[in-house]
PDB file of C-alpha atoms in Angstrom:
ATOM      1  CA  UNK A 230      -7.939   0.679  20.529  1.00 70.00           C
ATOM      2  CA  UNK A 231      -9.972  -2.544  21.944  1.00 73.00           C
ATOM      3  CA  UNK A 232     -12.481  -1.711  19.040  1.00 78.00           C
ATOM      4  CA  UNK A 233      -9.909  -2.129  16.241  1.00 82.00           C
ATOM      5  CA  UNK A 234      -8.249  -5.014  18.312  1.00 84.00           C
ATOM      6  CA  UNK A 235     -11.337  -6.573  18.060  1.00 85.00           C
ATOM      7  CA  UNK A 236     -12.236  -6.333  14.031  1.00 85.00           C
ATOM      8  CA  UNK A 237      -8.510  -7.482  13.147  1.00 86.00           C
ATOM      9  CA  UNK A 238      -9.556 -10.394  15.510  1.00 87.00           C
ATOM     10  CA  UNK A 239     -12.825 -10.887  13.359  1.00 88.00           C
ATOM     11  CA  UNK A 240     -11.452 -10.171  10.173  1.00 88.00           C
ATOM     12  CA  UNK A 241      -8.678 -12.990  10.734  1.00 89.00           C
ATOM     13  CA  UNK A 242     -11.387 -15.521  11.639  1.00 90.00           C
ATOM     14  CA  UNK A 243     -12.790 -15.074   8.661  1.00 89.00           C
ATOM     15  CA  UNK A 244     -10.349 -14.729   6.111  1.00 90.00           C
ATOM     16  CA  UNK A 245      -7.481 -17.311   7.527  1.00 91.00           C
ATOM     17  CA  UNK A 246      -9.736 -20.700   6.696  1.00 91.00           C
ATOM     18  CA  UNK A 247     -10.149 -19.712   3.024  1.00 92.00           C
ATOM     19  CA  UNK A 248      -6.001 -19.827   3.077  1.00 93.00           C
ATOM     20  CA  UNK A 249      -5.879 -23.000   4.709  1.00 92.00           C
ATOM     21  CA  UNK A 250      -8.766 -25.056   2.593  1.00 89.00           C
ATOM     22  CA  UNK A 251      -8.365 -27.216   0.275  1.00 91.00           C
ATOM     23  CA  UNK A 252      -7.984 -24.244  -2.446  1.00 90.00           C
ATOM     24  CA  UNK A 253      -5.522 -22.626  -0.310  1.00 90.00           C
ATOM     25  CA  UNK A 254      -2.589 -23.097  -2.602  1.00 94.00           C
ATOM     26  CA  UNK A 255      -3.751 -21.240  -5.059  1.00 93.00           C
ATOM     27  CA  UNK A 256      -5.066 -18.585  -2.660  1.00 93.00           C
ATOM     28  CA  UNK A 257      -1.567 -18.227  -1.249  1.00 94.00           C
ATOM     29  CA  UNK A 258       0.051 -17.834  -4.927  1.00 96.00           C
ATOM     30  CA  UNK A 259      -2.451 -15.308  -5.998  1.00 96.00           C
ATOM     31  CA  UNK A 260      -1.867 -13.012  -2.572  1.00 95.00           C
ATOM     32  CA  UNK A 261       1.760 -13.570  -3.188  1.00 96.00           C
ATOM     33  CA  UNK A 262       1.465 -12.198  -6.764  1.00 96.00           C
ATOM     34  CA  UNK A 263      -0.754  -9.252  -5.944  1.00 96.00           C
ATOM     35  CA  UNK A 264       1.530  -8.485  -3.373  1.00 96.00           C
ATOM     36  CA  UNK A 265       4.707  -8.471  -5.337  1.00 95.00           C
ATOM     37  CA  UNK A 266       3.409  -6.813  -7.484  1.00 95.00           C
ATOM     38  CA  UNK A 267       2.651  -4.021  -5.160  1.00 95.00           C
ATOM     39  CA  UNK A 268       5.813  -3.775  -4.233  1.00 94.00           C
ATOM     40  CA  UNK A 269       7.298  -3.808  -7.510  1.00 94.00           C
ATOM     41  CA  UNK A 270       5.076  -0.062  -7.966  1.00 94.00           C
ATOM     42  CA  UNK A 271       6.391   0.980  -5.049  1.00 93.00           C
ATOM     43  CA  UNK A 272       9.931   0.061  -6.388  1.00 93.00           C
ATOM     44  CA  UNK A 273       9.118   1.793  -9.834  1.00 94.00           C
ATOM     45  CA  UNK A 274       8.029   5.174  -7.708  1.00 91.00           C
ATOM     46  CA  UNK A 275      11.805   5.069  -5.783  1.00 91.00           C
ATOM     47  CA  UNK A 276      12.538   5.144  -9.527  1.00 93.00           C
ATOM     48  CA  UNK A 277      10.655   7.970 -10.281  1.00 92.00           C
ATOM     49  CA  UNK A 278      11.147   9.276  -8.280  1.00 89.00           C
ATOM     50  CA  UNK A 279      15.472   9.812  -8.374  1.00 90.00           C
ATOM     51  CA  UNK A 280      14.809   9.578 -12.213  1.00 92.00           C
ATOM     52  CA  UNK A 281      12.984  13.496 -11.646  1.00 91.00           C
ATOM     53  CA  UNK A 282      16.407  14.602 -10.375  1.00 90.00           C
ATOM     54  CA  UNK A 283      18.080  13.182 -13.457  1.00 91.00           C
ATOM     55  CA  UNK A 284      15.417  14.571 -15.860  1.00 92.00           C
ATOM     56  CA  UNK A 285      15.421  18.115 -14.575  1.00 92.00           C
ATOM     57  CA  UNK A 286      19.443  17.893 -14.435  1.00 91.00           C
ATOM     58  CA  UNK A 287      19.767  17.043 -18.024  1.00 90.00           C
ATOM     59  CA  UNK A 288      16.907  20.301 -18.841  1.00 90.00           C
ATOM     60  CA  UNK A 289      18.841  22.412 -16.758  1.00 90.00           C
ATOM     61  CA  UNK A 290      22.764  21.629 -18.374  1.00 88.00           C
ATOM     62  CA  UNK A 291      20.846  21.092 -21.708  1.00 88.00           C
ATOM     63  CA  UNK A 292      22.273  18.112 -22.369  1.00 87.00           C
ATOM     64  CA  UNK A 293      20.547  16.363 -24.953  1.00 91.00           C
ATOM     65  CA  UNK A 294      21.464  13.221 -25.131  1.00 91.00           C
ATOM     66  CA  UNK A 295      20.850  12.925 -21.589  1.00 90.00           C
ATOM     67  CA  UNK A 296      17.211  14.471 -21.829  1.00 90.00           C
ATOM     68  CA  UNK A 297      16.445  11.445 -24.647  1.00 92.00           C
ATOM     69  CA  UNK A 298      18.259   9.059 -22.494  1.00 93.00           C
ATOM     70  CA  UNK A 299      15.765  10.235 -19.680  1.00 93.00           C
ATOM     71  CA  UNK A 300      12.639  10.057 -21.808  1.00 94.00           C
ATOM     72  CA  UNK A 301      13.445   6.304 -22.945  1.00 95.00           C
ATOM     73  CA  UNK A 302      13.940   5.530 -19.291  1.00 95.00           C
ATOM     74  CA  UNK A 303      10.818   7.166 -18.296  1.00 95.00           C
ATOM     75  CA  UNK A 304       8.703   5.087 -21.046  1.00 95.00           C
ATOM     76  CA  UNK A 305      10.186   2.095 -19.835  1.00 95.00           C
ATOM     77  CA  UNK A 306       8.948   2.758 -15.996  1.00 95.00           C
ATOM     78  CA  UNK A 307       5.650   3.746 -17.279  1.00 94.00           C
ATOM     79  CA  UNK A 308       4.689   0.670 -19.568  1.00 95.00           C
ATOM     80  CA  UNK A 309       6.061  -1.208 -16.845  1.00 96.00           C
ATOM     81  CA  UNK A 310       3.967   0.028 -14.187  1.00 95.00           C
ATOM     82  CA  UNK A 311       1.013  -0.039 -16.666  1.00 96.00           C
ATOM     83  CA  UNK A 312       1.455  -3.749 -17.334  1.00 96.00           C
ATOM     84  CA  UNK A 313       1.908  -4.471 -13.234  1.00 96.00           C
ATOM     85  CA  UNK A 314      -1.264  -2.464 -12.626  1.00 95.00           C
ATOM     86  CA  UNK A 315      -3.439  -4.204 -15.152  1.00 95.00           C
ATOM     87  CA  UNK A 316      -1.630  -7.891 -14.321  1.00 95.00           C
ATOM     88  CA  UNK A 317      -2.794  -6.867 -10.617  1.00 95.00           C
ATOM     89  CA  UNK A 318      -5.942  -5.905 -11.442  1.00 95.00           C
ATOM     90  CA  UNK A 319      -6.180  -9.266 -13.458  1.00 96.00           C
ATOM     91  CA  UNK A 320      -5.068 -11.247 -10.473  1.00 96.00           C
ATOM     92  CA  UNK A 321      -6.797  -9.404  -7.399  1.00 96.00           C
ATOM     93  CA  UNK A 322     -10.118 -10.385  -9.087  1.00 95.00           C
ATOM     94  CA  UNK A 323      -9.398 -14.190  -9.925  1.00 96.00           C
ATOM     95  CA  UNK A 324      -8.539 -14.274  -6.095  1.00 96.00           C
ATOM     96  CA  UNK A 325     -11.578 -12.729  -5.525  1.00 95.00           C
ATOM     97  CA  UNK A 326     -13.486 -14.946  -7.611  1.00 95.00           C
ATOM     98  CA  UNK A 327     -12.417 -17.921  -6.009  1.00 95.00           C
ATOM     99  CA  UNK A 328     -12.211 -17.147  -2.161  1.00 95.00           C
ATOM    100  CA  UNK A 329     -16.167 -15.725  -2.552  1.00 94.00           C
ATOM    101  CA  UNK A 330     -16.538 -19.207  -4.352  1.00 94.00           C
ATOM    102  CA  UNK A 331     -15.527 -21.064  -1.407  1.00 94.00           C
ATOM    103  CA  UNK A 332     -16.817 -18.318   1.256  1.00 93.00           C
ATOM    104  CA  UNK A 333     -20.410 -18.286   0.238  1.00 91.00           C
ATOM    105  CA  UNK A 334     -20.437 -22.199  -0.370  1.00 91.00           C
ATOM    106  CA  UNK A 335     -19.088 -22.395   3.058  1.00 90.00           C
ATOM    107  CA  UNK A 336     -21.993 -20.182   4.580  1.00 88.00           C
ATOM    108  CA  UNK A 337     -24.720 -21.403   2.344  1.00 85.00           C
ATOM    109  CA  UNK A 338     -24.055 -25.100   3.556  1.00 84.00           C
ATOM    110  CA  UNK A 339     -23.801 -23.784   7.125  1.00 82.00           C
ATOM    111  CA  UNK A 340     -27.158 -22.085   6.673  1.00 79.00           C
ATOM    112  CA  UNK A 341     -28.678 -24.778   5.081  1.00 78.00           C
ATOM    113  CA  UNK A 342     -27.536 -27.715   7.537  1.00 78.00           C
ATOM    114  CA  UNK A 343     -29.770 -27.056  10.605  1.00 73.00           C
ATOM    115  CA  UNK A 344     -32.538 -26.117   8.465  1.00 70.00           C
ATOM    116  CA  UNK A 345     -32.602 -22.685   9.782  1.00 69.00           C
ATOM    117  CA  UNK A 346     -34.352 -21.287   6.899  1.00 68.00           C
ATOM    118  CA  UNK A 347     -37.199 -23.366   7.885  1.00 70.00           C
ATOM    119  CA  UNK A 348     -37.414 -23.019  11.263  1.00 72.00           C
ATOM    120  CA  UNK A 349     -37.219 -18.866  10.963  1.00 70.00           C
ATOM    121  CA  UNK A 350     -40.341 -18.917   8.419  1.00 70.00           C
ATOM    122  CA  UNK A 351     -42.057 -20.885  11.730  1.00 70.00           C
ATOM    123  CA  UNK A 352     -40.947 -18.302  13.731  1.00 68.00           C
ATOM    124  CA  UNK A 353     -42.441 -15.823  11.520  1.00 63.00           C
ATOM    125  CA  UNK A 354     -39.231 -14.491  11.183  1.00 60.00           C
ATOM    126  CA  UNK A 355     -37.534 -14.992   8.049  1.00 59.00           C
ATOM    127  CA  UNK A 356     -35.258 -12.997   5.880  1.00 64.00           C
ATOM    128  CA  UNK A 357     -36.061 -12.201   2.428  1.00 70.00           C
ATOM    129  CA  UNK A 358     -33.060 -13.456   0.058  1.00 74.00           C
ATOM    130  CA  UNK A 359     -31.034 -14.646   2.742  1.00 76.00           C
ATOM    131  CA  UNK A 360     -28.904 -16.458   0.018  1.00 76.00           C
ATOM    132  CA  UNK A 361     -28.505 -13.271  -2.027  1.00 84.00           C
ATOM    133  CA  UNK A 362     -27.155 -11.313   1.550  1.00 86.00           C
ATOM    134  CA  UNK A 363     -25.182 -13.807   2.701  1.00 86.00           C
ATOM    135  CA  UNK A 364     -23.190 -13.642  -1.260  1.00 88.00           C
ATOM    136  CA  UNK A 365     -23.588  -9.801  -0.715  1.00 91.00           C
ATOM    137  CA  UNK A 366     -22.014  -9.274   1.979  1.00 92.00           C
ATOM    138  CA  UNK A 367     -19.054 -12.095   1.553  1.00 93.00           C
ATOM    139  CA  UNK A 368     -18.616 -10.030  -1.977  1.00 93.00           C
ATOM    140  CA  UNK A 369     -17.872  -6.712   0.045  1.00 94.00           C
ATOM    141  CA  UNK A 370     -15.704  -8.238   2.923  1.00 93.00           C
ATOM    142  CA  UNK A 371     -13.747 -10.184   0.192  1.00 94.00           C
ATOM    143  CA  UNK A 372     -12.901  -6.968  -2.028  1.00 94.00           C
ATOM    144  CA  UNK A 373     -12.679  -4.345   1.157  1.00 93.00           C
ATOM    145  CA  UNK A 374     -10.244  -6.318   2.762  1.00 93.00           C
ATOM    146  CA  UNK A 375      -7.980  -7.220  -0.260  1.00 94.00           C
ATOM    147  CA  UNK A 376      -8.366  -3.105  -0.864  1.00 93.00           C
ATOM    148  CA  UNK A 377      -7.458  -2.067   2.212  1.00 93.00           C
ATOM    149  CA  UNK A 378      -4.625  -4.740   2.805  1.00 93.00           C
ATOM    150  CA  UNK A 379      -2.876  -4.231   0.158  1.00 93.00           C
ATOM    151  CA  UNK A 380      -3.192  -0.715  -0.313  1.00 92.00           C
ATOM    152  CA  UNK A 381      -2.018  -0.285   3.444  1.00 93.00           C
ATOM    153  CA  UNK A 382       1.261  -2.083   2.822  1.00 93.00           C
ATOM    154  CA  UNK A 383       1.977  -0.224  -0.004  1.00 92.00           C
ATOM    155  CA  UNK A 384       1.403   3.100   1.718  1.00 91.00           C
ATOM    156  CA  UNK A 385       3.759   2.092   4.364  1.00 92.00           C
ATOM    157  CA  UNK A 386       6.556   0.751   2.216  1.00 91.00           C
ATOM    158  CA  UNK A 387       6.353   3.740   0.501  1.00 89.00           C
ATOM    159  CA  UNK A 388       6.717   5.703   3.335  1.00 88.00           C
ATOM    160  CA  UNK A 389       9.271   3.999   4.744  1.00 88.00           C
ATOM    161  CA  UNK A 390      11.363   4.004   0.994  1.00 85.00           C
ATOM    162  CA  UNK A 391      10.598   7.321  -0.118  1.00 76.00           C
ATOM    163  CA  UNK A 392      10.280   9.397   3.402  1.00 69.00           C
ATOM    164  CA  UNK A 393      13.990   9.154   3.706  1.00 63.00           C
ATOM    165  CA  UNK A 394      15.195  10.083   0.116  1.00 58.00           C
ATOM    166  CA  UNK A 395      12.327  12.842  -0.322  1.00 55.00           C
ATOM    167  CA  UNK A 396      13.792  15.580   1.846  1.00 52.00           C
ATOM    168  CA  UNK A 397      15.048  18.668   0.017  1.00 45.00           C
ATOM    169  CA  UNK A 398      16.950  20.078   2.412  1.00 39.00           C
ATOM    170  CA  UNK A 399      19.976  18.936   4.316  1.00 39.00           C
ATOM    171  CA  UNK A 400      20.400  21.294   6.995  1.00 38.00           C
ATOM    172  CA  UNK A 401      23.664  20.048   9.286  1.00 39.00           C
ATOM    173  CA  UNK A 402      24.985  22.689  12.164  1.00 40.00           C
ATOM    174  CA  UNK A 403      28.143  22.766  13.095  1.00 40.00           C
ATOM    175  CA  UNK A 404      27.904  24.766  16.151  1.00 40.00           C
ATOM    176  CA  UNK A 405      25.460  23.835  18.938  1.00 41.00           C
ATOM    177  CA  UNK A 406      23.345  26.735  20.190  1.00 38.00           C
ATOM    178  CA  UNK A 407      22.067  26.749  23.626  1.00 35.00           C
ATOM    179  CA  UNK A 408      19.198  26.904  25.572  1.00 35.00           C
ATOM    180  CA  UNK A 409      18.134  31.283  25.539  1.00 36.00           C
ATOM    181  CA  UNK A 410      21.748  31.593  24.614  1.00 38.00           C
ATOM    182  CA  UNK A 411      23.689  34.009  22.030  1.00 41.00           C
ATOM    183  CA  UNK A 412      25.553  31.913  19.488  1.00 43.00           C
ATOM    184  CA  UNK A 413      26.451  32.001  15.733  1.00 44.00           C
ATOM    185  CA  UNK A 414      24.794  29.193  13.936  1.00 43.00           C
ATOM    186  CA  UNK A 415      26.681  27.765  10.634  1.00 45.00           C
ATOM    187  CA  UNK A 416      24.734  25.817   8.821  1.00 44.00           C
ATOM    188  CA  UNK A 417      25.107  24.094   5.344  1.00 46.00           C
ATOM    189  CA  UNK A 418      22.486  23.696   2.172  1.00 45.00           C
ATOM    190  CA  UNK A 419      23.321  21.417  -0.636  1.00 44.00           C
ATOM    191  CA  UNK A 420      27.039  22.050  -0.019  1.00 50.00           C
ATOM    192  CA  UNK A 421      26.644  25.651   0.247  1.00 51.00           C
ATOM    193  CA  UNK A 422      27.512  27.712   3.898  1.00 52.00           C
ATOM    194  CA  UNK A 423      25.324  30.185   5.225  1.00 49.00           C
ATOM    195  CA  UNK A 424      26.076  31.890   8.079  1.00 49.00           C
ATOM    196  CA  UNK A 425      23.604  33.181  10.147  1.00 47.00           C
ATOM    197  CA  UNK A 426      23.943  36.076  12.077  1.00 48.00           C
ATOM    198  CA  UNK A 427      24.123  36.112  16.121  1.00 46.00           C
ATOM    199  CA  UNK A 428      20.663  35.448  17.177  1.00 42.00           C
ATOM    200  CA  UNK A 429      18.911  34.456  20.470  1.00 38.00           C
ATOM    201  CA  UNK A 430      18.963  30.690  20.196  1.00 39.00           C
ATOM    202  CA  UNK A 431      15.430  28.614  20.992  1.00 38.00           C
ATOM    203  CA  UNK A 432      17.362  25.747  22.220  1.00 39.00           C
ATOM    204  CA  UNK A 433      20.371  23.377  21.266  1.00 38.00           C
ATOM    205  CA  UNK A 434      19.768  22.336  17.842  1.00 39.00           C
ATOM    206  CA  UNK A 435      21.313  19.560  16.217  1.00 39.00           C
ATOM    207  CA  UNK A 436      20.863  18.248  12.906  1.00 37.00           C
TER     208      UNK A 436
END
């Protein structure tokens, strides 16, 4: 837990000063943008995602003008989502392009300043390329953490959206059962009983 502690620690410290440099208005717009926009996906699969239970309705009453109805909607969600995934793309990459911008001239000048580069090839201890790893590696932190962030909040509004419309099954008892006791449990699926027979209950069950 410390260990993870401590790389959110480093990973602020080195992302928060691009969003609070000169360039950090547009910085802030384009996060806000890629953001959104994940967030409008993750609206478009709650969409889906009640527009299956439509769909398969409509096939099962064979109503056709439903079905179409249900097709047109579908197309809409899916050029929709097509254009916010591209427009993303689009957008996570300008931000890309101009937080490494500032990044690696940020490190190159701080590299440059005490004349380090010098001093190591004295040492006999000098990096080949250092200019070309220090670009390197602000490319991967840059595109990891953009990757990572944004992909995590989107798994977790997702979860959070969809894990409480996603479950089949509705089971609600109206009986409670007891602890190694005998009882009849009634329960009720989609609006249908079923009544279980006497049984030797686990424990008290409510749902």
């Amino acid at each position: 837990m410390s260990g993870l502690a401590s790389s959110l620690s480093t990973i602020y410290r080195l992302a928060v000063p691009y969003f609070r440099s000169d360039d950090r208005w547009a910085g802030r717009v384009l996060l806000a943008a890629v953001i959104t926009m994940q967030l409008s996906l993750v609206g478009i699969a709650v969409l889906l995602n009640a527009w299956y239970n439509r769909f398969y309705n409509a096939l099962q009453e064979r109503d056709w003008d439903a079905f179409v109805t249900q097709l047109l909607y579908f197309c809409i969600l899916a050029g929709t989502a097509v254009v916010l995934e591209a427009y993303q793309l689009y957008l996570n990459q300008w931000l890309q392009i101009r937080w490494r911008r500032w990044m690696t001239k940020r490190y190159l000048a701080n590299w440059l300043e005490t004349a380090t580069h010098y001093r190591m090839q004295l040492l006999g201890d000098a990096a080949d390329n250092p200019d070309q790893r220090i670009a390197e590696d602000i490319r991967l932190f840059i595109e990891r953490t953009l990757t990572i962030g944004v992909g995590l909040l989107g798994a977790v509004v997702t979860l959070l959206t969809l894990g409480r419309r996603s479950c089949p099954v509705i089971w609600t008892c109206h009986h409670d059962t007891w602890l190694f006791g005998m009882g009849r449990a009634h329960l009720r699926n989609f609006g249908h009983a079923l009544h279980a027979p006497d049984r030797m209950a686990a424990g008290r069950a409510e749902f």
